[in-house]
Amino acid sequence: MFTGIIQATGEIVSAQKKDGDLRLHVQSQSMDWSDVALGDSIATNGVCLTAVELPGNGFVADVSVETLDLTCAQYWKAGTRVNLEKALTPESRLGGHIVSGHVDGVGEVISRAPDARSERFQIRAPKELAKYIAHKGSITVDGTSLTVNKVSGAVFDLNIVPHTLQETIMATYSEGTKVNLEVDVIARYLERLLLGEKAAEPGEQTLSMAFLAEHGFVK
């Protein structure tokens, strides 16, 4: 688990195809690696990766086909800048929100504009994620815990303060940038709970207005 508070930025040193998936080498001069051990989890642009080698000032991880299909890891190459966060410990401050490191989908930056000393970003999420994104709710963008300022359909606004721009890779975002999105884990579990016994039926079960009306949630 993570908090979405970025501890350092780093760079992809190499991204080598290996038997159908990817072997990734990430390096950061600003991250404290002294307490990182083999097998530890490190969120890399919001993707939970397991350290299989520790070559100094970085780590090596294997990225599965599933992860490549569902995240921006499919676009990573040598020189790509990434946000980094070590896994949450019992002593850590929960400064952001609960983040699993399990990316739900890939979004796209559709606009960026100054807003006083901050920057206003508009990001389009995949349509299937729109129902989980709420005004003033939490969302994780490339591993960064952020507050949604406005929602219109599958498009949401973020107001990014100078500190966040300085400490993350968001300063590099422009129109067309692809980003990893993780919705609030509470929203995902709430949807599953509302399904009740229907959740045990075979196949993918999703909420609909008809289901909610049938079970008395809406009139």
mmCIF file with all atom_site columns, C-alpha atoms in Angstrom:
data_model
loop_
_atom_site.group_PDB
_atom_site.id
_atom_site.type_symbol
_atom_site.label_atom_id
_atom_site.label_alt_id
_atom_site.label_comp_id
_atom_site.label_asym_id
_atom_site.label_entity_id
_atom_site.label_seq_id
_atom_site.pdbx_PDB_ins_code
_atom_site.Cartn_x
_atom_site.Cartn_y
_atom_site.Cartn_z
_atom_site.occupancy
_atom_site.B_iso_or_equiv
_atom_site.pdbx_formal_charge
_atom_site.auth_seq_id
_atom_site.auth_comp_id
_atom_site.auth_asym_id
_atom_site.auth_atom_id
_atom_site.pdbx_PDB_model_num
ATOM 1   C CA . MET A 1 1   ? 0.000   0.000   0.000   1.00 0.00 ? 1   MET A CA 1
ATOM 2   C CA . PHE A 1 2   ? 1.043   3.611   -0.626  1.00 0.00 ? 2   PHE A CA 1
ATOM 3   C CA . THR A 1 3   ? -0.082  7.133   0.251   1.00 0.00 ? 3   THR A CA 1
ATOM 4   C CA . GLY A 1 4   ? 0.305   8.909   -3.088  1.00 0.00 ? 4   GLY A CA 1
ATOM 5   C CA . ILE A 1 5   ? 2.874   11.296  -1.598  1.00 0.00 ? 5   ILE A CA 1
ATOM 6   C CA . ILE A 1 6   ? 5.794   11.164  -4.029  1.00 0.00 ? 6   ILE A CA 1
ATOM 7   C CA . GLN A 1 7   ? 9.176   10.701  -2.337  1.00 0.00 ? 7   GLN A CA 1
ATOM 8   C CA . ALA A 1 8   ? 11.415  11.222  -5.356  1.00 0.00 ? 8   ALA A CA 1
ATOM 9   C CA . THR A 1 9   ? 11.480  11.294  -9.121  1.00 0.00 ? 9   THR A CA 1
ATOM 10  C CA . GLY A 1 10  ? 13.651  8.944   -11.121 1.00 0.00 ? 10  GLY A CA 1
ATOM 11  C CA . GLU A 1 11  ? 14.457  7.813   -14.605 1.00 0.00 ? 11  GLU A CA 1
ATOM 12  C CA . ILE A 1 12  ? 14.113  4.617   -16.575 1.00 0.00 ? 12  ILE A CA 1
ATOM 13  C CA . VAL A 1 13  ? 17.680  3.467   -17.290 1.00 0.00 ? 13  VAL A CA 1
ATOM 14  C CA . SER A 1 14  ? 16.608  0.568   -19.471 1.00 0.00 ? 14  SER A CA 1
ATOM 15  C CA . ALA A 1 15  ? 13.426  -1.226  -20.518 1.00 0.00 ? 15  ALA A CA 1
ATOM 16  C CA . GLN A 1 16  ? 14.339  -4.572  -22.036 1.00 0.00 ? 16  GLN A CA 1
ATOM 17  C CA . LYS A 1 17  ? 11.850  -6.995  -23.532 1.00 0.00 ? 17  LYS A CA 1
ATOM 18  C CA . LYS A 1 18  ? 12.238  -10.405 -21.914 1.00 0.00 ? 18  LYS A CA 1
ATOM 19  C CA . ASP A 1 19  ? 10.263  -13.493 -22.960 1.00 0.00 ? 19  ASP A CA 1
ATOM 20  C CA . GLY A 1 20  ? 7.183   -11.443 -23.828 1.00 0.00 ? 20  GLY A CA 1
ATOM 21  C CA . ASP A 1 21  ? 7.187   -9.027  -20.895 1.00 0.00 ? 21  ASP A CA 1
ATOM 22  C CA . LEU A 1 22  ? 9.586   -6.333  -19.646 1.00 0.00 ? 22  LEU A CA 1
ATOM 23  C CA . ARG A 1 23  ? 12.654  -6.088  -17.392 1.00 0.00 ? 23  ARG A CA 1
ATOM 24  C CA . LEU A 1 24  ? 12.880  -2.549  -16.049 1.00 0.00 ? 24  LEU A CA 1
ATOM 25  C CA . HIS A 1 25  ? 15.826  -0.718  -14.455 1.00 0.00 ? 25  HIS A CA 1
ATOM 26  C CA . VAL A 1 26  ? 14.891  2.463   -12.567 1.00 0.00 ? 26  VAL A CA 1
ATOM 27  C CA . GLN A 1 27  ? 17.384  4.853   -11.000 1.00 0.00 ? 27  GLN A CA 1
ATOM 28  C CA . SER A 1 28  ? 17.079  7.901   -8.740  1.00 0.00 ? 28  SER A CA 1
ATOM 29  C CA . GLN A 1 29  ? 19.800  9.952   -7.124  1.00 0.00 ? 29  GLN A CA 1
ATOM 30  C CA . SER A 1 30  ? 17.327  11.674  -4.779  1.00 0.00 ? 30  SER A CA 1
ATOM 31  C CA . MET A 1 31  ? 15.672  8.549   -3.312  1.00 0.00 ? 31  MET A CA 1
ATOM 32  C CA . ASP A 1 32  ? 17.048  7.065   -0.053  1.00 0.00 ? 32  ASP A CA 1
ATOM 33  C CA . TRP A 1 33  ? 17.668  3.413   -0.967  1.00 0.00 ? 33  TRP A CA 1
ATOM 34  C CA . SER A 1 34  ? 19.276  2.427   2.363   1.00 0.00 ? 34  SER A CA 1
ATOM 35  C CA . ASP A 1 35  ? 16.103  0.788   3.720   1.00 0.00 ? 35  ASP A CA 1
ATOM 36  C CA . VAL A 1 36  ? 15.024  -0.948  0.498   1.00 0.00 ? 36  VAL A CA 1
ATOM 37  C CA . ALA A 1 37  ? 15.387  -4.734  0.366   1.00 0.00 ? 37  ALA A CA 1
ATOM 38  C CA . LEU A 1 38  ? 14.849  -7.333  -2.330  1.00 0.00 ? 38  LEU A CA 1
ATOM 39  C CA . GLY A 1 39  ? 11.141  -8.060  -2.651  1.00 0.00 ? 39  GLY A CA 1
ATOM 40  C CA . ASP A 1 40  ? 10.066  -4.601  -1.512  1.00 0.00 ? 40  ASP A CA 1
ATOM 41  C CA . SER A 1 41  ? 7.299   -2.814  -3.396  1.00 0.00 ? 41  SER A CA 1
ATOM 42  C CA . ILE A 1 42  ? 7.987   0.520   -5.066  1.00 0.00 ? 42  ILE A CA 1
ATOM 43  C CA . ALA A 1 43  ? 5.277   2.555   -6.791  1.00 0.00 ? 43  ALA A CA 1
ATOM 44  C CA . THR A 1 44  ? 6.604   3.729   -10.146 1.00 0.00 ? 44  THR A CA 1
ATOM 45  C CA . ASN A 1 45  ? 4.232   6.254   -11.708 1.00 0.00 ? 45  ASN A CA 1
ATOM 46  C CA . GLY A 1 46  ? 1.606   4.599   -9.556  1.00 0.00 ? 46  GLY A CA 1
ATOM 47  C CA . VAL A 1 47  ? 2.411   1.025   -10.636 1.00 0.00 ? 47  VAL A CA 1
ATOM 48  C CA . CYS A 1 48  ? 3.344   -1.281  -7.755  1.00 0.00 ? 48  CYS A CA 1
ATOM 49  C CA . LEU A 1 49  ? 6.564   -3.028  -8.786  1.00 0.00 ? 49  LEU A CA 1
ATOM 50  C CA . THR A 1 50  ? 8.662   -5.577  -6.890  1.00 0.00 ? 50  THR A CA 1
ATOM 51  C CA . ALA A 1 51  ? 12.409  -5.000  -6.573  1.00 0.00 ? 51  ALA A CA 1
ATOM 52  C CA . VAL A 1 52  ? 14.196  -8.120  -7.868  1.00 0.00 ? 52  VAL A CA 1
ATOM 53  C CA . GLU A 1 53  ? 17.657  -6.529  -8.011  1.00 0.00 ? 53  GLU A CA 1
ATOM 54  C CA . LEU A 1 54  ? 19.212  -3.548  -6.208  1.00 0.00 ? 54  LEU A CA 1
ATOM 55  C CA . PRO A 1 55  ? 22.130  -2.373  -8.363  1.00 0.00 ? 55  PRO A CA 1
ATOM 56  C CA . GLY A 1 56  ? 22.721  0.841   -6.379  1.00 0.00 ? 56  GLY A CA 1
ATOM 57  C CA . ASN A 1 57  ? 20.720  4.087   -6.552  1.00 0.00 ? 57  ASN A CA 1
ATOM 58  C CA . GLY A 1 58  ? 17.842  2.175   -8.064  1.00 0.00 ? 58  GLY A CA 1
ATOM 59  C CA . PHE A 1 59  ? 16.100  -1.120  -8.577  1.00 0.00 ? 59  PHE A CA 1
ATOM 60  C CA . VAL A 1 60  ? 15.242  -3.687  -11.226 1.00 0.00 ? 60  VAL A CA 1
ATOM 61  C CA . ALA A 1 61  ? 11.713  -5.050  -11.633 1.00 0.00 ? 61  ALA A CA 1
ATOM 62  C CA . ASP A 1 62  ? 9.807   -7.347  -13.955 1.00 0.00 ? 62  ASP A CA 1
ATOM 63  C CA . VAL A 1 63  ? 6.672   -5.902  -15.574 1.00 0.00 ? 63  VAL A CA 1
ATOM 64  C CA . SER A 1 64  ? 4.020   -8.449  -16.575 1.00 0.00 ? 64  SER A CA 1
ATOM 65  C CA . VAL A 1 65  ? 1.969   -8.483  -19.762 1.00 0.00 ? 65  VAL A CA 1
ATOM 66  C CA . GLU A 1 66  ? -1.126  -7.632  -17.682 1.00 0.00 ? 66  GLU A CA 1
ATOM 67  C CA . THR A 1 67  ? 0.566   -4.501  -16.340 1.00 0.00 ? 67  THR A CA 1
ATOM 68  C CA . LEU A 1 68  ? 1.826   -3.516  -19.785 1.00 0.00 ? 68  LEU A CA 1
ATOM 69  C CA . ASP A 1 69  ? -1.686  -3.848  -21.220 1.00 0.00 ? 69  ASP A CA 1
ATOM 70  C CA . LEU A 1 70  ? -3.365  -1.736  -18.522 1.00 0.00 ? 70  LEU A CA 1
ATOM 71  C CA . THR A 1 71  ? -0.822  1.002   -17.770 1.00 0.00 ? 71  THR A CA 1
ATOM 72  C CA . CYS A 1 72  ? 1.531   3.508   -19.370 1.00 0.00 ? 72  CYS A CA 1
ATOM 73  C CA . ALA A 1 73  ? 4.403   1.077   -18.719 1.00 0.00 ? 73  ALA A CA 1
ATOM 74  C CA . GLN A 1 74  ? 3.881   0.005   -22.333 1.00 0.00 ? 74  GLN A CA 1
ATOM 75  C CA . TYR A 1 75  ? 5.297   3.406   -23.379 1.00 0.00 ? 75  TYR A CA 1
ATOM 76  C CA . TRP A 1 76  ? 8.275   3.506   -20.991 1.00 0.00 ? 76  TRP A CA 1
ATOM 77  C CA . LYS A 1 77  ? 11.768  3.589   -22.419 1.00 0.00 ? 77  LYS A CA 1
ATOM 78  C CA . ALA A 1 78  ? 15.251  4.711   -21.401 1.00 0.00 ? 78  ALA A CA 1
ATOM 79  C CA . GLY A 1 79  ? 15.063  8.343   -20.291 1.00 0.00 ? 79  GLY A CA 1
ATOM 80  C CA . THR A 1 80  ? 11.394  8.302   -19.221 1.00 0.00 ? 80  THR A CA 1
ATOM 81  C CA . ARG A 1 81  ? 10.930  10.268  -15.974 1.00 0.00 ? 81  ARG A CA 1
ATOM 82  C CA . VAL A 1 82  ? 8.862   8.590   -13.241 1.00 0.00 ? 82  VAL A CA 1
ATOM 83  C CA . ASN A 1 83  ? 7.424   9.316   -9.802  1.00 0.00 ? 83  ASN A CA 1
ATOM 84  C CA . LEU A 1 84  ? 8.628   7.022   -7.021  1.00 0.00 ? 84  LEU A CA 1
ATOM 85  C CA . GLU A 1 85  ? 7.224   6.054   -3.623  1.00 0.00 ? 85  GLU A CA 1
ATOM 86  C CA . LYS A 1 86  ? 8.296   3.286   -1.261  1.00 0.00 ? 86  LYS A CA 1
ATOM 87  C CA . ALA A 1 87  ? 5.590   1.146   0.331   1.00 0.00 ? 87  ALA A CA 1
ATOM 88  C CA . LEU A 1 88  ? 3.687   2.417   3.351   1.00 0.00 ? 88  LEU A CA 1
ATOM 89  C CA . THR A 1 89  ? 4.875   1.275   6.808   1.00 0.00 ? 89  THR A CA 1
ATOM 90  C CA . PRO A 1 90  ? 2.971   1.375   10.144  1.00 0.00 ? 90  PRO A CA 1
ATOM 91  C CA . GLU A 1 91  ? 5.066   4.414   11.116  1.00 0.00 ? 91  GLU A CA 1
ATOM 92  C CA . SER A 1 92  ? 4.325   6.366   7.923   1.00 0.00 ? 92  SER A CA 1
ATOM 93  C CA . ARG A 1 93  ? 2.110   9.432   7.838   1.00 0.00 ? 93  ARG A CA 1
ATOM 94  C CA . LEU A 1 94  ? -0.950  8.993   5.658   1.00 0.00 ? 94  LEU A CA 1
ATOM 95  C CA . GLY A 1 95  ? -0.577  12.383  4.017   1.00 0.00 ? 95  GLY A CA 1
ATOM 96  C CA . GLY A 1 96  ? -2.470  11.529  0.834   1.00 0.00 ? 96  GLY A CA 1
ATOM 97  C CA . HIS A 1 97  ? -5.024  8.704   0.675   1.00 0.00 ? 97  HIS A CA 1
ATOM 98  C CA . ILE A 1 98  ? -4.924  4.902   0.565   1.00 0.00 ? 98  ILE A CA 1
ATOM 99  C CA . VAL A 1 99  ? -3.349  3.888   -2.745  1.00 0.00 ? 99  VAL A CA 1
ATOM 100 C CA . SER A 1 100 ? -2.978  0.240   -3.792  1.00 0.00 ? 100 SER A CA 1
ATOM 101 C CA . GLY A 1 101 ? -0.605  0.680   -6.712  1.00 0.00 ? 101 GLY A CA 1
ATOM 102 C CA . HIS A 1 102 ? -3.054  -1.214  -8.923  1.00 0.00 ? 102 HIS A CA 1
ATOM 103 C CA . VAL A 1 103 ? -3.707  1.080   -11.879 1.00 0.00 ? 103 VAL A CA 1
ATOM 104 C CA . ASP A 1 104 ? -7.300  1.111   -13.152 1.00 0.00 ? 104 ASP A CA 1
ATOM 105 C CA . GLY A 1 105 ? -6.652  2.638   -16.556 1.00 0.00 ? 105 GLY A CA 1
ATOM 106 C CA . VAL A 1 106 ? -4.822  5.154   -18.699 1.00 0.00 ? 106 VAL A CA 1
ATOM 107 C CA . GLY A 1 107 ? -6.013  8.747   -18.950 1.00 0.00 ? 107 GLY A CA 1
ATOM 108 C CA . GLU A 1 108 ? -4.951  11.596  -21.220 1.00 0.00 ? 108 GLU A CA 1
ATOM 109 C CA . VAL A 1 109 ? -4.138  15.224  -20.473 1.00 0.00 ? 109 VAL A CA 1
ATOM 110 C CA . ILE A 1 110 ? -6.402  17.329  -22.709 1.00 0.00 ? 110 ILE A CA 1
ATOM 111 C CA . SER A 1 111 ? -5.484  20.804  -21.484 1.00 0.00 ? 111 SER A CA 1
ATOM 112 C CA . ARG A 1 112 ? -3.152  22.749  -19.200 1.00 0.00 ? 112 ARG A CA 1
ATOM 113 C CA . ALA A 1 113 ? -3.411  26.406  -18.240 1.00 0.00 ? 113 ALA A CA 1
ATOM 114 C CA . PRO A 1 114 ? -2.016  28.764  -15.556 1.00 0.00 ? 114 PRO A CA 1
ATOM 115 C CA . ASP A 1 115 ? -4.309  29.408  -12.575 1.00 0.00 ? 115 ASP A CA 1
ATOM 116 C CA . ALA A 1 116 ? -2.595  32.112  -10.488 1.00 0.00 ? 116 ALA A CA 1
ATOM 117 C CA . ARG A 1 117 ? 0.585   30.372  -9.236  1.00 0.00 ? 117 ARG A CA 1
ATOM 118 C CA . SER A 1 118 ? -0.942  26.942  -9.795  1.00 0.00 ? 118 SER A CA 1
ATOM 119 C CA . GLU A 1 119 ? -1.648  25.007  -12.990 1.00 0.00 ? 119 GLU A CA 1
ATOM 120 C CA . ARG A 1 120 ? -5.085  23.752  -14.003 1.00 0.00 ? 120 ARG A CA 1
ATOM 121 C CA . PHE A 1 121 ? -5.082  20.387  -15.763 1.00 0.00 ? 121 PHE A CA 1
ATOM 122 C CA . GLN A 1 122 ? -7.966  18.655  -17.497 1.00 0.00 ? 122 GLN A CA 1
ATOM 123 C CA . ILE A 1 123 ? -7.661  14.890  -17.841 1.00 0.00 ? 123 ILE A CA 1
ATOM 124 C CA . ARG A 1 124 ? -9.927  12.513  -19.724 1.00 0.00 ? 124 ARG A CA 1
ATOM 125 C CA . ALA A 1 125 ? -10.401 9.157   -18.012 1.00 0.00 ? 125 ALA A CA 1
ATOM 126 C CA . PRO A 1 126 ? -11.624 5.956   -19.689 1.00 0.00 ? 126 PRO A CA 1
ATOM 127 C CA . LYS A 1 127 ? -15.434 5.996   -19.749 1.00 0.00 ? 127 LYS A CA 1
ATOM 128 C CA . GLU A 1 128 ? -15.684 2.961   -17.474 1.00 0.00 ? 128 GLU A CA 1
ATOM 129 C CA . LEU A 1 129 ? -13.872 4.856   -14.691 1.00 0.00 ? 129 LEU A CA 1
ATOM 130 C CA . ALA A 1 130 ? -16.054 7.991   -14.797 1.00 0.00 ? 130 ALA A CA 1
ATOM 131 C CA . LYS A 1 131 ? -18.500 6.653   -12.188 1.00 0.00 ? 131 LYS A CA 1
ATOM 132 C CA . TYR A 1 132 ? -15.705 6.391   -9.618  1.00 0.00 ? 132 TYR A CA 1
ATOM 133 C CA . ILE A 1 133 ? -14.511 10.009  -9.979  1.00 0.00 ? 133 ILE A CA 1
ATOM 134 C CA . ALA A 1 134 ? -16.242 12.533  -7.720  1.00 0.00 ? 134 ALA A CA 1
ATOM 135 C CA . HIS A 1 135 ? -15.995 16.274  -7.134  1.00 0.00 ? 135 HIS A CA 1
ATOM 136 C CA . LYS A 1 136 ? -13.592 16.825  -4.187  1.00 0.00 ? 136 LYS A CA 1
ATOM 137 C CA . GLY A 1 137 ? -12.837 13.107  -4.161  1.00 0.00 ? 137 GLY A CA 1
ATOM 138 C CA . SER A 1 138 ? -9.371  11.573  -4.359  1.00 0.00 ? 138 SER A CA 1
ATOM 139 C CA . ILE A 1 139 ? -7.670  10.200  -7.451  1.00 0.00 ? 139 ILE A CA 1
ATOM 140 C CA . THR A 1 140 ? -4.143  8.997   -8.128  1.00 0.00 ? 140 THR A CA 1
ATOM 141 C CA . VAL A 1 141 ? -2.417  10.306  -11.261 1.00 0.00 ? 141 VAL A CA 1
ATOM 142 C CA . ASP A 1 142 ? 0.947   8.666   -12.009 1.00 0.00 ? 142 ASP A CA 1
ATOM 143 C CA . GLY A 1 143 ? 1.148   7.735   -8.342  1.00 0.00 ? 143 GLY A CA 1
ATOM 144 C CA . THR A 1 144 ? 0.356   11.225  -7.024  1.00 0.00 ? 144 THR A CA 1
ATOM 145 C CA . SER A 1 145 ? -2.578  11.619  -4.613  1.00 0.00 ? 145 SER A CA 1
ATOM 146 C CA . LEU A 1 146 ? -4.712  14.500  -5.890  1.00 0.00 ? 146 LEU A CA 1
ATOM 147 C CA . THR A 1 147 ? -8.083  16.145  -5.250  1.00 0.00 ? 147 THR A CA 1
ATOM 148 C CA . VAL A 1 148 ? -10.625 16.343  -8.060  1.00 0.00 ? 148 VAL A CA 1
ATOM 149 C CA . ASN A 1 149 ? -11.743 19.967  -8.483  1.00 0.00 ? 149 ASN A CA 1
ATOM 150 C CA . LYS A 1 150 ? -14.403 19.493  -11.150 1.00 0.00 ? 150 LYS A CA 1
ATOM 151 C CA . VAL A 1 151 ? -16.009 16.630  -13.074 1.00 0.00 ? 151 VAL A CA 1
ATOM 152 C CA . SER A 1 152 ? -17.810 16.690  -16.412 1.00 0.00 ? 152 SER A CA 1
ATOM 153 C CA . GLY A 1 153 ? -18.546 13.223  -17.734 1.00 0.00 ? 153 GLY A CA 1
ATOM 154 C CA . ALA A 1 154 ? -15.239 11.385  -17.975 1.00 0.00 ? 154 ALA A CA 1
ATOM 155 C CA . VAL A 1 155 ? -13.218 14.632  -17.844 1.00 0.00 ? 155 VAL A CA 1
ATOM 156 C CA . PHE A 1 156 ? -11.960 15.945  -14.524 1.00 0.00 ? 156 PHE A CA 1
ATOM 157 C CA . ASP A 1 157 ? -10.002 19.020  -13.439 1.00 0.00 ? 157 ASP A CA 1
ATOM 158 C CA . LEU A 1 158 ? -6.992  19.223  -11.129 1.00 0.00 ? 158 LEU A CA 1
ATOM 159 C CA . ASN A 1 159 ? -5.499  22.343  -9.594  1.00 0.00 ? 159 ASN A CA 1
ATOM 160 C CA . ILE A 1 160 ? -1.791  21.649  -9.055  1.00 0.00 ? 160 ILE A CA 1
ATOM 161 C CA . VAL A 1 161 ? 0.158   23.840  -6.634  1.00 0.00 ? 161 VAL A CA 1
ATOM 162 C CA . PRO A 1 162 ? 3.808   24.831  -7.288  1.00 0.00 ? 162 PRO A CA 1
ATOM 163 C CA . HIS A 1 163 ? 5.201   22.360  -4.720  1.00 0.00 ? 163 HIS A CA 1
ATOM 164 C CA . THR A 1 164 ? 3.584   19.380  -6.467  1.00 0.00 ? 164 THR A CA 1
ATOM 165 C CA . LEU A 1 165 ? 4.821   20.589  -9.849  1.00 0.00 ? 165 LEU A CA 1
ATOM 166 C CA . GLN A 1 166 ? 8.327   20.826  -8.433  1.00 0.00 ? 166 GLN A CA 1
ATOM 167 C CA . GLU A 1 167 ? 8.388   17.460  -6.637  1.00 0.00 ? 167 GLU A CA 1
ATOM 168 C CA . THR A 1 168 ? 6.707   15.274  -9.285  1.00 0.00 ? 168 THR A CA 1
ATOM 169 C CA . ILE A 1 169 ? 6.802   14.772  -13.045 1.00 0.00 ? 169 ILE A CA 1
ATOM 170 C CA . MET A 1 170 ? 3.590   16.785  -13.526 1.00 0.00 ? 170 MET A CA 1
ATOM 171 C CA . ALA A 1 171 ? 5.610   19.814  -14.626 1.00 0.00 ? 171 ALA A CA 1
ATOM 172 C CA . THR A 1 172 ? 6.415   17.866  -17.825 1.00 0.00 ? 172 THR A CA 1
ATOM 173 C CA . TYR A 1 173 ? 2.754   17.179  -18.706 1.00 0.00 ? 173 TYR A CA 1
ATOM 174 C CA . SER A 1 174 ? 1.323   18.684  -21.866 1.00 0.00 ? 174 SER A CA 1
ATOM 175 C CA . GLU A 1 175 ? -1.704  18.090  -24.062 1.00 0.00 ? 175 GLU A CA 1
ATOM 176 C CA . GLY A 1 176 ? -1.726  14.433  -25.114 1.00 0.00 ? 176 GLY A CA 1
ATOM 177 C CA . THR A 1 177 ? 0.372   13.103  -22.217 1.00 0.00 ? 177 THR A CA 1
ATOM 178 C CA . LYS A 1 178 ? -0.789  9.637   -21.138 1.00 0.00 ? 178 LYS A CA 1
ATOM 179 C CA . VAL A 1 179 ? -1.086  9.071   -17.386 1.00 0.00 ? 179 VAL A CA 1
ATOM 180 C CA . ASN A 1 180 ? -1.813  6.157   -15.054 1.00 0.00 ? 180 ASN A CA 1
ATOM 181 C CA . LEU A 1 181 ? -5.052  6.510   -13.094 1.00 0.00 ? 181 LEU A CA 1
ATOM 182 C CA . GLU A 1 182 ? -6.096  4.753   -9.907  1.00 0.00 ? 182 GLU A CA 1
ATOM 183 C CA . VAL A 1 183 ? -9.527  5.580   -8.508  1.00 0.00 ? 183 VAL A CA 1
ATOM 184 C CA . ASP A 1 184 ? -10.330 5.657   -4.801  1.00 0.00 ? 184 ASP A CA 1
ATOM 185 C CA . VAL A 1 185 ? -10.269 2.067   -3.506  1.00 0.00 ? 185 VAL A CA 1
ATOM 186 C CA . ILE A 1 186 ? -13.319 2.776   -1.313  1.00 0.00 ? 186 ILE A CA 1
ATOM 187 C CA . ALA A 1 187 ? -15.421 3.488   -4.416  1.00 0.00 ? 187 ALA A CA 1
ATOM 188 C CA . ARG A 1 188 ? -14.454 0.144   -5.959  1.00 0.00 ? 188 ARG A CA 1
ATOM 189 C CA . TYR A 1 189 ? -15.353 -1.838  -2.838  1.00 0.00 ? 189 TYR A CA 1
ATOM 190 C CA . LEU A 1 190 ? -18.577 0.104   -2.335  1.00 0.00 ? 190 LEU A CA 1
ATOM 191 C CA . GLU A 1 191 ? -19.737 -0.864  -5.822  1.00 0.00 ? 191 GLU A CA 1
ATOM 192 C CA . ARG A 1 192 ? -18.961 -4.516  -5.087  1.00 0.00 ? 192 ARG A CA 1
ATOM 193 C CA . LEU A 1 193 ? -20.786 -4.411  -1.748  1.00 0.00 ? 193 LEU A CA 1
ATOM 194 C CA . LEU A 1 194 ? -23.897 -2.889  -3.311  1.00 0.00 ? 194 LEU A CA 1
ATOM 195 C CA . LEU A 1 195 ? -24.122 -5.870  -5.655  1.00 0.00 ? 195 LEU A CA 1
ATOM 196 C CA . GLY A 1 196 ? -24.823 -8.087  -2.642  1.00 0.00 ? 196 GLY A CA 1
ATOM 197 C CA . GLU A 1 197 ? -25.508 -11.723 -3.584  1.00 0.00 ? 197 GLU A CA 1
ATOM 198 C CA . LYS A 1 198 ? -25.368 -10.817 -7.277  1.00 0.00 ? 198 LYS A CA 1
ATOM 199 C CA . ALA A 1 199 ? -21.587 -10.424 -6.857  1.00 0.00 ? 199 ALA A CA 1
ATOM 200 C CA . ALA A 1 200 ? -21.278 -14.216 -6.581  1.00 0.00 ? 200 ALA A CA 1
ATOM 201 C CA . GLU A 1 201 ? -22.865 -14.838 -9.979  1.00 0.00 ? 201 GLU A CA 1
ATOM 202 C CA . PRO A 1 202 ? -20.545 -15.861 -12.852 1.00 0.00 ? 202 PRO A CA 1
ATOM 203 C CA . GLY A 1 203 ? -19.290 -13.202 -15.211 1.00 0.00 ? 203 GLY A CA 1
ATOM 204 C CA . GLU A 1 204 ? -18.510 -9.543  -14.644 1.00 0.00 ? 204 GLU A CA 1
ATOM 205 C CA . GLN A 1 205 ? -21.164 -7.853  -12.548 1.00 0.00 ? 205 GLN A CA 1
ATOM 206 C CA . THR A 1 206 ? -21.674 -4.087  -12.653 1.00 0.00 ? 206 THR A CA 1
ATOM 207 C CA . LEU A 1 207 ? -24.147 -1.680  -11.129 1.00 0.00 ? 207 LEU A CA 1
ATOM 208 C CA . SER A 1 208 ? -26.886 -0.218  -13.325 1.00 0.00 ? 208 SER A CA 1
ATOM 209 C CA . MET A 1 209 ? -29.790 2.137   -12.705 1.00 0.00 ? 209 MET A CA 1
ATOM 210 C CA . ALA A 1 210 ? -32.150 -0.819  -13.180 1.00 0.00 ? 210 ALA A CA 1
ATOM 211 C CA . PHE A 1 211 ? -30.312 -2.824  -10.502 1.00 0.00 ? 211 PHE A CA 1
ATOM 212 C CA . LEU A 1 212 ? -30.320 0.122   -8.070  1.00 0.00 ? 212 LEU A CA 1
ATOM 213 C CA . ALA A 1 213 ? -34.052 0.722   -8.643  1.00 0.00 ? 213 ALA A CA 1
ATOM 214 C CA . GLU A 1 214 ? -34.856 -2.986  -8.228  1.00 0.00 ? 214 GLU A CA 1
ATOM 215 C CA . HIS A 1 215 ? -33.144 -3.054  -4.844  1.00 0.00 ? 215 HIS A CA 1
ATOM 216 C CA . GLY A 1 216 ? -34.564 0.211   -3.545  1.00 0.00 ? 216 GLY A CA 1
ATOM 217 C CA . PHE A 1 217 ? -31.503 2.417   -3.861  1.00 0.00 ? 217 PHE A CA 1
ATOM 218 C CA . VAL A 1 218 ? -33.218 4.833   -6.257  1.00 0.00 ? 218 VAL A CA 1
ATOM 219 C CA . LYS A 1 219 ? -36.829 5.614   -7.118  1.00 0.00 ? 219 LYS A CA 1
#
